[in-house]
């Protein structure tokens, strides 16, 4: 009862903290040029979004009570660190808003980065400073994402632990191999290892800076293997992994690369294995949010997002021989589960 109450209070404070920063950042942002006209009543009210967020939190706690994962480790974050992250986010906002105003989105496409990374990757996604390529960007990223989702990002990621937990309960943990593709700063990997410390988990990302941050995130779990590499050329043998995950990767890939990554996921997944993808919702997943989805790539520079929200990923993976085991919505995310037949 005490833990449940603490969770409720902490998530309410979390929503207020990040939601307040979202409102402030939105007020400071320049006008969106090229955004589709807003039809009266087409955008959800703030109260509607808040109710949906707290529905996510209730589901998150039900999962804790069901034993899928422990209660969040950061229910009582150090106040000084929280304030420091917020101040850093706000100090960076003028640079972000200048890129929005000027439409500048490829600062990281420079002589020293060309050839080291794919062209599609060398962009200032979200208009953020340094793209994915600096330690400063890696240090700021998790806070930025929580502001974007008004405190719901970690809870959305954790929903992937439900189908993973079900699979491990049925198949056992011992000897099972996992890979998180585009692991970023390892927020998801951290929660995965807290829930399943005996799982042989690993992560792959293209950014050396984000992998450095990931190693610090996972310092309690030194057995997690982290590798720098391309999602479209996975450094894993055919049928070598029991569990494959990716979180917020597909919406940042052009369609051709999306297909390549999907094929690689299907290739490395072992027969009987499970693939779990967490990503943005798509058009039709939740009709009240459809208008927001159309505006998002303009406000945050997501060049492949408009195509992503219309891409039938379920059919793509079924065409690669996987079985679609279900898609569920969690606030602004969708959790998609696939399996490979024995």
PDB file of C-alpha atoms in Angstrom, residues 121 128-142 144 183-186 205-217 226:
ATOM      1  CA  UNK A 121      21.525   9.514 -39.601  1.00  0.00           C
ATOM      2  CA  UNK A 128      18.447  18.975 -31.052  1.00  0.00           C
ATOM      3  CA  UNK A 129      22.008  20.162 -30.648  1.00  0.00           C
ATOM      4  CA  UNK A 130      24.683  17.827 -32.081  1.00  0.00           C
ATOM      5  CA  UNK A 131      22.193  15.269 -33.376  1.00  0.00           C
ATOM      6  CA  UNK A 132      23.080  11.908 -31.840  1.00  0.00           C
ATOM      7  CA  UNK A 133      26.815  12.532 -31.937  1.00  0.00           C
ATOM      8  CA  UNK A 134      27.986  14.233 -28.737  1.00  0.00           C
ATOM      9  CA  UNK A 135      28.238  13.460 -25.033  1.00  0.00           C
ATOM     10  CA  UNK A 136      26.189  16.591 -24.350  1.00  0.00           C
ATOM     11  CA  UNK A 137      23.375  15.316 -26.563  1.00  0.00           C
ATOM     12  CA  UNK A 138      23.470  11.911 -24.854  1.00  0.00           C
ATOM     13  CA  UNK A 139      23.339  13.536 -21.413  1.00  0.00           C
ATOM     14  CA  UNK A 140      20.338  15.670 -22.414  1.00  0.00           C
ATOM     15  CA  UNK A 141      18.349  13.126 -24.436  1.00  0.00           C
ATOM     16  CA  UNK A 142      16.367  11.298 -21.752  1.00  0.00           C
ATOM     17  CA  UNK A 144      14.141  15.876 -23.640  1.00  0.00           C
ATOM     18  CA  UNK A 183      19.665   1.016 -27.407  1.00  0.00           C
ATOM     19  CA  UNK A 184      20.584   4.699 -27.031  1.00  0.00           C
ATOM     20  CA  UNK A 185      21.364   5.616 -23.431  1.00  0.00           C
ATOM     21  CA  UNK A 186      20.114   2.188 -22.218  1.00  0.00           C
ATOM     22  CA  UNK A 205      23.748   1.596 -31.181  1.00  0.00           C
ATOM     23  CA  UNK A 206      25.385   3.679 -33.893  1.00  0.00           C
ATOM     24  CA  UNK A 207      26.450   6.548 -31.605  1.00  0.00           C
ATOM     25  CA  UNK A 208      29.666   6.178 -29.627  1.00  0.00           C
ATOM     26  CA  UNK A 209      28.553   9.048 -27.394  1.00  0.00           C
ATOM     27  CA  UNK A 210      25.243   7.385 -26.550  1.00  0.00           C
ATOM     28  CA  UNK A 211      27.008   4.092 -25.878  1.00  0.00           C
ATOM     29  CA  UNK A 212      29.307   5.857 -23.412  1.00  0.00           C
ATOM     30  CA  UNK A 213      26.219   7.138 -21.608  1.00  0.00           C
ATOM     31  CA  UNK A 214      24.670   3.658 -21.819  1.00  0.00           C
ATOM     32  CA  UNK A 215      27.676   2.133 -20.057  1.00  0.00           C
ATOM     33  CA  UNK A 216      27.237   4.597 -17.203  1.00  0.00           C
ATOM     34  CA  UNK A 217      23.505   3.813 -17.045  1.00  0.00           C
ATOM     35  CA  UNK A 226      27.215  -3.004 -25.776  1.00  0.00           C
TER      36      UNK A 226
END
